[in-house]
CSV table of C-alpha atoms in Angstrom, one decimal:
chain,number,residue,atom,x,y,z
X,287,MET,CA,0.0,0.0,0.0
X,288,LEU,CA,2.8,2.4,0.9
X,289,LYS,CA,4.4,1.8,-2.5
X,290,LYS,CA,1.4,3.3,-4.2
X,291,ILE,CA,1.8,6.6,-2.3
X,292,LYS,CA,3.8,8.9,-4.5
X,293,LEU,CA,6.1,11.5,-2.9
X,294,PRO,CA,4.8,14.4,-5.1
X,295,ASN,CA,1.2,13.7,-4.0
X,296,VAL,CA,2.2,13.8,-0.3
X,297,ILE,CA,4.1,17.1,-0.7
X,298,ILE,CA,1.2,18.6,-2.7
X,299,THR,CA,-1.3,17.5,-0.1
X,300,ILE,CA,0.7,19.0,2.8
X,301,LEU,CA,1.2,22.3,0.9
X,302,ILE,CA,-2.5,22.7,0.1
X,303,TYR,CA,-3.5,21.8,3.7
X,304,THR,CA,-0.8,24.2,5.1
X,305,GLY,CA,-2.0,27.1,3.0
X,306,ALA,CA,-5.7,26.5,3.8
X,307,MET,CA,-5.4,25.8,7.6
X,308,LEU,CA,-2.1,26.8,9.2
X,309,TYR,CA,-1.9,30.5,8.6
X,310,THR,CA,-3.0,31.5,12.1
X,311,LYS,CA,-1.4,33.1,15.1
X,312,GLU,CA,-1.2,29.8,16.9
X,313,THR,CA,0.3,27.8,14.0
X,314,ILE,CA,2.3,30.5,12.1
X,315,LEU,CA,5.6,28.8,12.8
X,316,LEU,CA,4.3,25.5,11.7
X,317,PHE,CA,2.9,27.2,8.5
X,318,TYR,CA,6.3,28.6,7.5
X,319,GLY,CA,8.2,25.5,8.7
X,320,SER,CA,6.0,23.3,6.6
X,321,ILE,CA,6.5,25.4,3.5
X,322,PHE,CA,10.3,25.5,4.0
X,323,LEU,CA,10.5,21.7,4.5
X,324,CYS,CA,8.3,21.0,1.5
X,325,THR,CA,10.3,23.4,-0.7
X,326,ILE,CA,13.5,21.6,0.3
X,327,ALA,CA,11.9,18.2,-0.4
X,328,THR,CA,10.7,19.5,-3.8
X,329,ALA,CA,14.2,20.7,-4.6
X,330,PHE,CA,15.8,17.4,-3.8
X,331,TYR,CA,13.1,15.5,-5.7
X,332,LEU,CA,13.8,17.6,-8.8
X,333,ILE,CA,17.6,17.2,-8.7
X,334,LYS,CA,17.4,14.2,-11.1
X,335,ARG,CA,14.6,15.9,-13.1
X,336,ILE,CA,16.4,19.2,-14.0
X,337,ASN,CA,14.7,19.3,-17.4
X,338,ILE,CA,11.4,20.0,-15.7
X,339,LEU,CA,12.8,23.2,-14.1
X,340,LYS,CA,14.2,24.4,-17.4
X,341,THR,CA,10.9,23.8,-19.2
X,342,PHE,CA,8.7,25.3,-16.4
X,343,PHE,CA,10.7,28.5,-16.2
X,344,LYS,CA,9.8,29.1,-19.9
X,345,THR,CA,6.1,28.5,-19.6
X,346,LYS,CA,3.5,31.3,-19.9
X,347,PHE,CA,2.1,30.4,-16.5
X,348,PHE,CA,5.5,30.9,-14.7
X,349,LEU,CA,6.1,34.2,-16.6
X,350,TRP,CA,2.5,35.3,-15.8
X,351,LEU,CA,2.8,34.4,-12.1
X,352,THR,CA,6.1,36.1,-11.7
X,353,ALA,CA,4.9,39.2,-13.5
X,354,ILE,CA,1.9,39.3,-11.0
X,355,TRP,CA,4.2,39.1,-8.0
X,356,VAL,CA,6.6,41.7,-9.4
X,357,MET,CA,3.5,43.9,-9.8
X,358,TYR,CA,2.5,43.3,-6.2
X,359,PHE,CA,5.9,44.2,-4.8
X,360,ALA,CA,6.3,47.1,-7.1
X,361,TYR,CA,3.2,48.6,-5.8
X,362,ALA,CA,4.5,48.2,-2.3
X,363,LEU,CA,7.7,49.9,-3.1
X,364,ILE,CA,6.6,52.6,-5.6
X,365,PHE,CA,3.1,53.6,-4.5
X,366,GLU,CA,1.9,54.6,-1.1
X,367,VAL,CA,0.8,51.6,1.0
X,368,TYR,CA,-2.5,52.3,2.8
X,369,ASP,CA,-2.9,48.9,4.5
X,370,VAL,CA,-0.7,46.1,5.8
X,371,PHE,CA,1.4,44.7,3.0
X,372,ASN,CA,2.1,41.1,4.1
X,373,PHE,CA,5.4,40.4,2.4
X,374,THR,CA,6.0,36.9,3.9
X,375,ARG,CA,2.5,35.7,3.2
X,376,LEU,CA,2.8,36.7,-0.5
X,377,ILE,CA,6.2,34.9,-0.7
X,378,ALA,CA,4.6,31.8,0.9
X,379,ILE,CA,1.8,31.8,-1.7
X,380,TYR,CA,4.3,32.1,-4.5
X,381,LEU,CA,6.5,29.3,-3.2
X,382,ILE,CA,3.5,26.9,-2.6
X,383,THR,CA,2.2,27.6,-6.1
X,384,ILE,CA,5.7,27.0,-7.7
X,385,ASP,CA,6.3,23.8,-5.6
X,386,VAL,CA,3.0,22.3,-6.6
X,387,ALA,CA,3.3,23.2,-10.2
X,388,LEU,CA,6.8,21.6,-10.5
X,389,LEU,CA,5.7,18.5,-8.7
X,390,LEU,CA,2.6,18.0,-10.9
X,391,GLN,CA,4.9,18.1,-13.9
X,392,THR,CA,6.7,15.0,-12.6
X,393,LEU,CA,3.6,13.0,-12.9
X,394,LYS,CA,2.5,11.1,-16.0
X,395,LYS,CA,0.5,13.4,-18.2
X,396,GLU,CA,-2.3,10.9,-18.8
X,397,GLU,CA,-2.7,10.5,-15.0
X,398,MET,CA,-2.4,14.1,-14.0
X,399,ILE,CA,-6.0,15.0,-13.4
X,400,ASP,CA,-6.7,11.8,-11.4
X,401,GLU,CA,-3.6,12.5,-9.3
X,402,VAL,CA,-4.7,16.0,-8.7
X,403,ILE,CA,-8.1,14.8,-7.6
X,404,LYS,CA,-6.4,12.4,-5.2
X,405,CYS,CA,-4.4,15.2,-3.7
X,406,PHE,CA,-7.4,17.4,-3.4
X,407,ALA,CA,-9.3,14.6,-1.7
X,408,MET,CA,-6.5,14.0,0.8
X,409,SER,CA,-6.2,17.8,1.5
X,410,ALA,CA,-10.0,18.1,2.1
X,411,ILE,CA,-9.8,15.1,4.5
X,412,LEU,CA,-7.0,16.8,6.4
X,413,MET,CA,-8.9,20.1,6.6
X,414,ILE,CA,-12.0,18.4,7.9
X,415,MET,CA,-10.0,16.5,10.5
X,416,HIS,CA,-8.3,19.7,11.6
X,417,ILE,CA,-11.7,21.4,12.0
X,418,ILE,CA,-13.1,18.5,14.0
X,419,PHE,CA,-10.2,18.4,16.4
X,420,SER,CA,-10.1,22.2,16.8
X,421,GLU,CA,-13.8,23.0,16.9
X,422,PHE,CA,-15.5,19.9,18.1
X,423,ASP,CA,-17.5,21.7,20.8
X,424,GLU,CA,-18.7,24.3,18.2
X,425,ILE,CA,-19.8,21.5,15.9
X,426,LEU,CA,-21.8,19.8,18.6
X,427,SER,CA,-23.5,23.1,19.8
X,428,GLY,CA,-24.7,24.0,16.3
X,429,ALA,CA,-24.8,27.6,17.5
X,430,ASN,CA,-21.7,28.9,15.7
X,431,ARG,CA,-20.2,28.8,12.2
X,432,ILE,CA,-17.2,26.5,12.0
X,433,GLY,CA,-13.9,27.1,10.2
X,434,GLU,CA,-12.4,29.8,12.4
X,435,SER,CA,-9.4,27.4,13.1
X,436,GLY,CA,-8.3,27.7,9.5
X,437,SER,CA,-6.3,30.3,7.6
X,438,GLY,CA,-8.1,33.6,7.0
X,439,ASN,CA,-11.8,33.2,8.1
X,440,VAL,CA,-14.7,30.8,7.8
X,441,ASN,CA,-15.4,32.1,4.2
X,442,SER,CA,-11.8,31.3,3.2
X,443,VAL,CA,-12.1,27.8,4.5
X,444,ALA,CA,-15.5,27.3,2.8
X,445,GLY,CA,-13.9,28.5,-0.5
X,446,CYS,CA,-11.0,26.2,-0.2
X,447,LEU,CA,-13.2,23.2,0.6
X,448,GLY,CA,-15.4,24.2,-2.3
X,449,ILE,CA,-12.6,24.3,-4.9
X,450,LEU,CA,-11.2,21.0,-3.6
X,451,SER,CA,-14.7,19.4,-3.8
X,452,ILE,CA,-15.2,20.2,-7.5
X,453,GLY,CA,-12.8,17.5,-8.8
X,454,ILE,CA,-14.2,15.0,-6.2
X,455,PHE,CA,-17.8,15.5,-7.5
X,456,VAL,CA,-16.8,15.3,-11.1
X,457,LYS,CA,-14.8,12.1,-10.4
X,458,ALA,CA,-17.8,10.6,-8.6
X,459,PHE,CA,-20.2,11.7,-11.4
X,460,PHE,CA,-18.1,10.3,-14.3
X,461,ASP,CA,-16.9,7.1,-12.7
X,462,LYS,CA,-19.9,6.5,-10.5
X,463,ASN,CA,-17.4,6.2,-7.7
X,464,LYS,CA,-19.3,5.7,-4.4
X,465,LYS,CA,-16.3,6.5,-2.2
X,466,TYR,CA,-15.8,9.9,-3.9
X,467,LEU,CA,-19.5,10.5,-3.7
X,468,LEU,CA,-19.5,9.8,0.0
X,469,LEU,CA,-16.5,12.1,0.5
X,470,TYR,CA,-18.2,14.9,-1.5
X,471,ALA,CA,-21.3,14.6,0.7
X,472,ILE,CA,-19.1,14.9,3.8
X,473,ILE,CA,-17.3,18.0,2.4
X,474,VAL,CA,-20.6,19.6,1.5
X,475,ILE,CA,-21.8,19.2,5.1
X,476,PHE,CA,-18.7,20.9,6.4
X,477,MET,CA,-19.0,23.6,3.8
X,478,MET,CA,-22.6,24.3,4.9
X,479,LEU,CA,-21.5,24.3,8.6
X,480,THR,CA,-19.2,27.3,7.8
X,481,GLY,CA,-22.4,29.3,7.1
X,482,SER,CA,-20.8,30.7,4.0
X,483,LYS,CA,-22.9,31.8,1.1
X,484,LYS,CA,-19.9,31.2,-1.1
X,485,ALA,CA,-20.1,27.5,-0.2
X,486,ILE,CA,-23.7,27.4,-1.6
X,487,ILE,CA,-22.6,29.1,-4.8
X,488,ILE,CA,-19.7,26.7,-5.4
X,489,ILE,CA,-22.0,23.7,-4.7
X,490,LEU,CA,-24.6,24.9,-7.2
X,491,ILE,CA,-22.0,25.7,-9.8
X,492,THR,CA,-20.4,22.3,-9.4
X,493,ILE,CA,-23.6,20.3,-9.7
X,494,VAL,CA,-25.4,22.4,-12.3
X,495,GLY,CA,-22.3,23.0,-14.3
X,496,THR,CA,-21.5,19.3,-14.5
X,497,PHE,CA,-25.0,18.4,-15.5
X,498,MET,CA,-25.1,21.1,-18.2
X,499,LEU,CA,-21.8,20.0,-19.7
X,500,LYS,CA,-23.0,16.4,-19.7
X,501,TYR,CA,-26.5,16.7,-21.0
X,502,LYS,CA,-26.5,20.1,-22.8
X,503,TRP,CA,-30.0,20.6,-24.1
X,504,ASN,CA,-31.4,17.1,-23.2
X,505,LEU,CA,-34.1,18.6,-20.9
X,506,LEU,CA,-35.4,15.3,-19.6
X,507,ASN,CA,-32.1,14.7,-17.7
X,508,TYR,CA,-32.6,18.0,-15.9
X,509,PHE,CA,-35.4,16.5,-13.8
X,510,LYS,CA,-32.6,14.7,-11.8
X,511,LEU,CA,-30.8,18.0,-11.4
X,512,LEU,CA,-34.0,19.7,-10.1
X,513,LEU,CA,-34.6,16.9,-7.7
X,514,ILE,CA,-31.0,17.1,-6.4
X,515,VAL,CA,-31.2,20.9,-5.9
X,516,ALA,CA,-34.7,20.7,-4.3
X,517,LEU,CA,-33.5,18.0,-1.9
X,518,PHE,CA,-30.4,20.0,-1.1
X,519,PHE,CA,-32.4,23.1,0.0
X,520,MET,CA,-35.1,21.0,1.6
X,521,ILE,CA,-32.4,19.4,3.9
X,522,ILE,CA,-31.1,22.9,4.8
X,523,PHE,CA,-34.5,24.4,5.6
X,524,SER,CA,-36.0,21.4,7.3
X,525,ASN,CA,-33.1,20.7,9.6
X,526,GLU,CA,-32.9,23.0,12.6
X,527,TYR,CA,-29.2,22.5,13.0
X,528,LEU,CA,-28.4,23.5,9.5
X,529,TYR,CA,-31.0,26.2,9.3
X,530,ASN,CA,-29.5,28.0,12.3
X,531,ILE,CA,-26.1,28.1,10.6
X,532,ILE,CA,-26.8,28.6,6.9
X,533,GLY,CA,-30.5,28.4,6.2
X,534,TYR,CA,-31.4,31.8,7.8
X,535,ARG,CA,-28.5,33.4,6.0
X,536,ILE,CA,-29.8,32.3,2.6
X,537,GLU,CA,-33.3,33.6,3.5
X,538,ASP,CA,-31.8,37.0,4.6
X,539,PHE,CA,-29.7,37.2,1.5
X,540,LEU,CA,-32.7,36.6,-0.8
X,541,GLN,CA,-34.8,39.2,1.2
X,542,GLN,CA,-32.0,41.7,0.8
X,543,LEU,CA,-32.0,41.2,-3.0
X,544,ILE,CA,-35.8,41.1,-3.4
X,545,ILE,CA,-37.3,43.5,-0.9
X,546,GLU,CA,-37.2,47.0,-2.2
X,547,ASP,CA,-37.5,48.7,1.2
X,548,LYS,CA,-33.9,48.5,2.4
X,549,GLY,CA,-34.9,50.0,5.7
X,550,SER,CA,-37.3,47.2,6.5
X,551,GLU,CA,-36.5,45.4,9.7
X,552,THR,CA,-37.0,42.1,8.0
X,553,VAL,CA,-33.9,42.7,6.0
X,554,VAL,CA,-31.1,41.5,8.2
X,555,SER,CA,-28.4,40.3,5.9
X,556,HIS,CA,-25.9,42.8,7.1
X,557,SER,CA,-23.0,41.3,5.0
X,558,THR,CA,-25.0,41.6,1.8
X,559,GLU,CA,-26.2,45.1,2.6
X,560,GLU,CA,-22.6,46.2,3.4
X,561,ARG,CA,-21.3,44.7,0.2
X,562,SER,CA,-24.0,46.6,-1.7
X,563,GLU,CA,-22.9,49.8,0.0
X,564,MET,CA,-19.3,49.1,-0.9
X,565,LEU,CA,-20.1,48.8,-4.5
X,566,LYS,CA,-21.6,52.2,-4.4
X,567,GLU,CA,-18.2,53.7,-3.4
X,568,PHE,CA,-16.4,52.0,-6.3
X,569,PRO,CA,-17.0,54.5,-9.1
X,570,GLU,CA,-15.8,57.5,-7.1
X,571,LEU,CA,-12.6,55.7,-5.9
X,572,PHE,CA,-11.9,54.0,-9.2
X,573,ILE,CA,-12.1,57.2,-11.3
X,574,LYS,CA,-9.2,58.8,-9.3
X,575,SER,CA,-6.7,56.5,-11.0
X,576,PRO,CA,-8.4,54.2,-13.5
X,577,ILE,CA,-5.4,53.1,-15.4
X,578,VAL,CA,-2.8,52.1,-12.8
X,579,GLY,CA,-4.9,52.2,-9.6
X,580,SER,CA,-4.3,54.1,-6.4
X,581,GLY,CA,-2.2,51.6,-4.4
X,582,TRP,CA,-2.3,48.8,-1.9
X,583,GLY,CA,-5.2,49.0,0.6
X,584,TYR,CA,-6.6,52.2,-0.9
X,585,PHE,CA,-10.2,51.0,-0.6
X,586,SER,CA,-9.8,50.1,3.1
X,587,ALA,CA,-8.4,53.6,3.7
X,588,TYR,CA,-10.9,55.7,1.8
X,589,ALA,CA,-14.2,53.8,1.3
X,590,GLY,CA,-15.3,54.5,4.9
X,591,PHE,CA,-15.7,50.8,5.9
X,592,GLY,CA,-12.3,50.2,7.4
X,593,VAL,CA,-12.0,46.9,5.5
X,594,TYR,CA,-11.3,45.6,2.0
X,595,SER,CA,-14.0,45.6,-0.6
X,596,HIS,CA,-15.1,41.9,-0.4
X,597,CYS,CA,-14.9,41.8,-4.3
X,598,ASN,CA,-11.8,40.8,-6.1
X,599,TYR,CA,-12.7,42.8,-9.2
X,600,VAL,CA,-13.3,46.0,-7.2
X,601,GLU,CA,-10.2,45.5,-5.1
X,602,MET,CA,-7.9,44.9,-8.0
X,603,LEU,CA,-9.4,47.8,-10.1
X,604,ILE,CA,-8.9,50.3,-7.3
X,605,THR,CA,-5.5,48.9,-6.3
X,606,PHE,CA,-3.9,48.2,-9.7
X,607,GLY,CA,-6.2,49.9,-12.1
X,608,ILE,CA,-7.3,48.5,-15.5
X,609,PHE,CA,-3.8,47.6,-16.4
X,610,GLY,CA,-3.0,45.4,-13.4
X,611,THR,CA,-6.5,43.8,-13.4
X,612,PHE,CA,-6.1,42.9,-17.1
X,613,ILE,CA,-2.8,41.3,-16.4
X,614,TYR,CA,-4.2,39.3,-13.5
X,615,TYR,CA,-7.4,38.0,-15.2
X,616,ILE,CA,-6.0,37.5,-18.8
X,617,MET,CA,-4.7,34.0,-17.8
X,618,TYR,CA,-8.0,33.0,-16.1
X,619,ILE,CA,-10.3,34.2,-18.9
X,620,GLY,CA,-8.0,33.0,-21.7
X,621,THR,CA,-7.7,29.5,-20.2
X,622,PHE,CA,-11.5,29.3,-19.5
X,623,ARG,CA,-12.1,30.3,-23.1
X,624,LYS,CA,-9.9,27.5,-24.4
X,625,TYR,CA,-11.9,25.0,-22.3
X,626,PHE,CA,-15.2,26.5,-23.5
X,627,LEU,CA,-14.1,25.9,-27.2
X,628,CYS,CA,-12.7,22.4,-26.5
X,629,LYS,CA,-15.2,19.8,-27.7
X,630,GLU,CA,-13.8,16.9,-25.7
X,631,PHE,CA,-16.0,15.7,-22.8
X,632,SER,CA,-14.1,14.1,-20.0
X,633,ILE,CA,-13.0,14.6,-16.4
X,634,ARG,CA,-9.9,16.4,-17.5
X,635,LYS,CA,-11.9,19.0,-19.3
X,636,VAL,CA,-15.0,19.3,-17.0
X,637,MET,CA,-13.1,19.6,-13.7
X,638,PRO,CA,-10.8,22.6,-14.7
X,639,GLN,CA,-13.6,24.3,-16.6
X,640,ILE,CA,-16.0,24.3,-13.7
X,641,THR,CA,-13.2,25.2,-11.3
X,642,LEU,CA,-12.3,28.3,-13.3
X,643,LEU,CA,-16.0,29.3,-13.5
X,644,ALA,CA,-16.4,28.9,-9.8
X,645,ILE,CA,-13.3,31.1,-9.2
X,646,LEU,CA,-14.5,33.8,-11.6
X,647,VAL,CA,-17.9,33.9,-10.0
X,648,CYS,CA,-16.7,33.8,-6.4
X,649,ASP,CA,-14.3,36.7,-7.1
X,650,MET,CA,-17.5,38.8,-7.1
X,651,ILE,CA,-18.0,38.2,-3.4
X,652,SER,CA,-14.5,37.8,-2.0
X,653,VAL,CA,-10.9,39.1,-2.3
X,654,THR,CA,-8.5,36.3,-3.0
X,655,PHE,CA,-5.5,37.5,-5.0
X,656,ASN,CA,-3.4,38.1,-1.9
X,657,CYS,CA,-4.4,35.2,0.3
X,658,THR,CA,-5.5,32.1,-1.5
X,659,GLU,CA,-2.9,29.7,-2.9
X,660,LEU,CA,-5.5,27.2,-4.1
X,661,TYR,CA,-6.8,29.6,-6.8
X,662,TYR,CA,-3.3,29.9,-8.4
X,663,ILE,CA,-2.7,26.1,-8.0
X,664,SER,CA,-6.1,25.4,-9.7
X,665,LEU,CA,-5.2,27.9,-12.5
X,666,PHE,CA,-1.9,26.0,-13.1
X,667,VAL,CA,-3.8,22.7,-13.2
X,668,SER,CA,-6.2,24.2,-15.8
X,669,VAL,CA,-3.4,25.7,-17.9
X,670,TYR,CA,-1.3,22.6,-17.9
X,671,GLN,CA,-4.2,20.2,-18.6
X,672,ILE,CA,-5.4,22.2,-21.6
X,673,SER,CA,-1.9,22.3,-23.1
X,674,ILE,CA,-1.9,18.4,-22.8
X,675,ILE,CA,-5.2,18.2,-24.6
X,676,LYS,CA,-4.2,20.6,-27.4
X,677,ASN,CA,-0.9,18.7,-27.9
X,678,GLU,CA,-2.8,15.4,-28.2
X,679,ILE,CA,-5.2,17.0,-30.8
X,680,ARG,CA,-2.2,18.3,-32.9
X,681,LYS,CA,-0.8,14.7,-33.0
């Protein structure tokens, strides 16, 4: 059994888990220590595979990633910094992404997506075990949202579990794999227990997106989809435990969107209301420097909320302007377009395509460019996999 465990998979799993769960005050030394040891292990593993290094450093992904990081640090050095610029955290994200990208290229190309899904599954299991051991009392009480023991906040943990879960669901869907389906169900439960609306969005994108790519316009098959979605929400709203954590937040969110009287006492989705107010400040702040932006943390300093914008598009446009935002999203959108045009229907196409869609949608409600390694890792997986598919088509 141990012979089947590949060293790259182990290192990748540890790195994903480290980024998602260990960036806290209590575990900060473990966070940096884990990255350091994994980077050393990666370097030793690549000594006999030096050609991978030479090839990777010439790829569009590496050049794009490095250009993005040069931009981040240039803004910290050249422009005025209005909020904390976390130098070490950004270096950690860069190293984790590079390590994982290099290790993935040591795997057989025909097995890459399956190996990635295995790593994502093991990472998700480690995250769930971490939450159980750290927040067992909170889970039993049902009175609090879980995930505070992870890096960032409960929404960050929900987002990470969500991205990891996409490949697991797609694998279960294609291969009718009961073990992966069971694991996906467990992950979904923990995602809902975070109380994050982002979790609901990712779950819906995953299930609906997979069905649409599979069945296209064959409407009869969508009855299954409607039953799954209806059952999903029925469980949330009929179960008091889940309702107290996530159900009422969905209700409040819908009320906030539908009810015209924003002063109504029934509208209590404060997070949604605050995000709406933040968007109103965007035009005035953006117009001050639309091309190159106003600098790191400008929104936090001048929007009047004392926090970031909770929207990656807004945050990047105000920080880096149209120029920096274009550089950042060109790789995401360009890669998604390639998958959209690709006619192949397989796990290796569907998983990256839905993952990219989930990232682009979730960027509307969260800021991720400076705190989420998993998005960069997922982008590399998508870029690398579409290049494999295109090379096969040329042959």
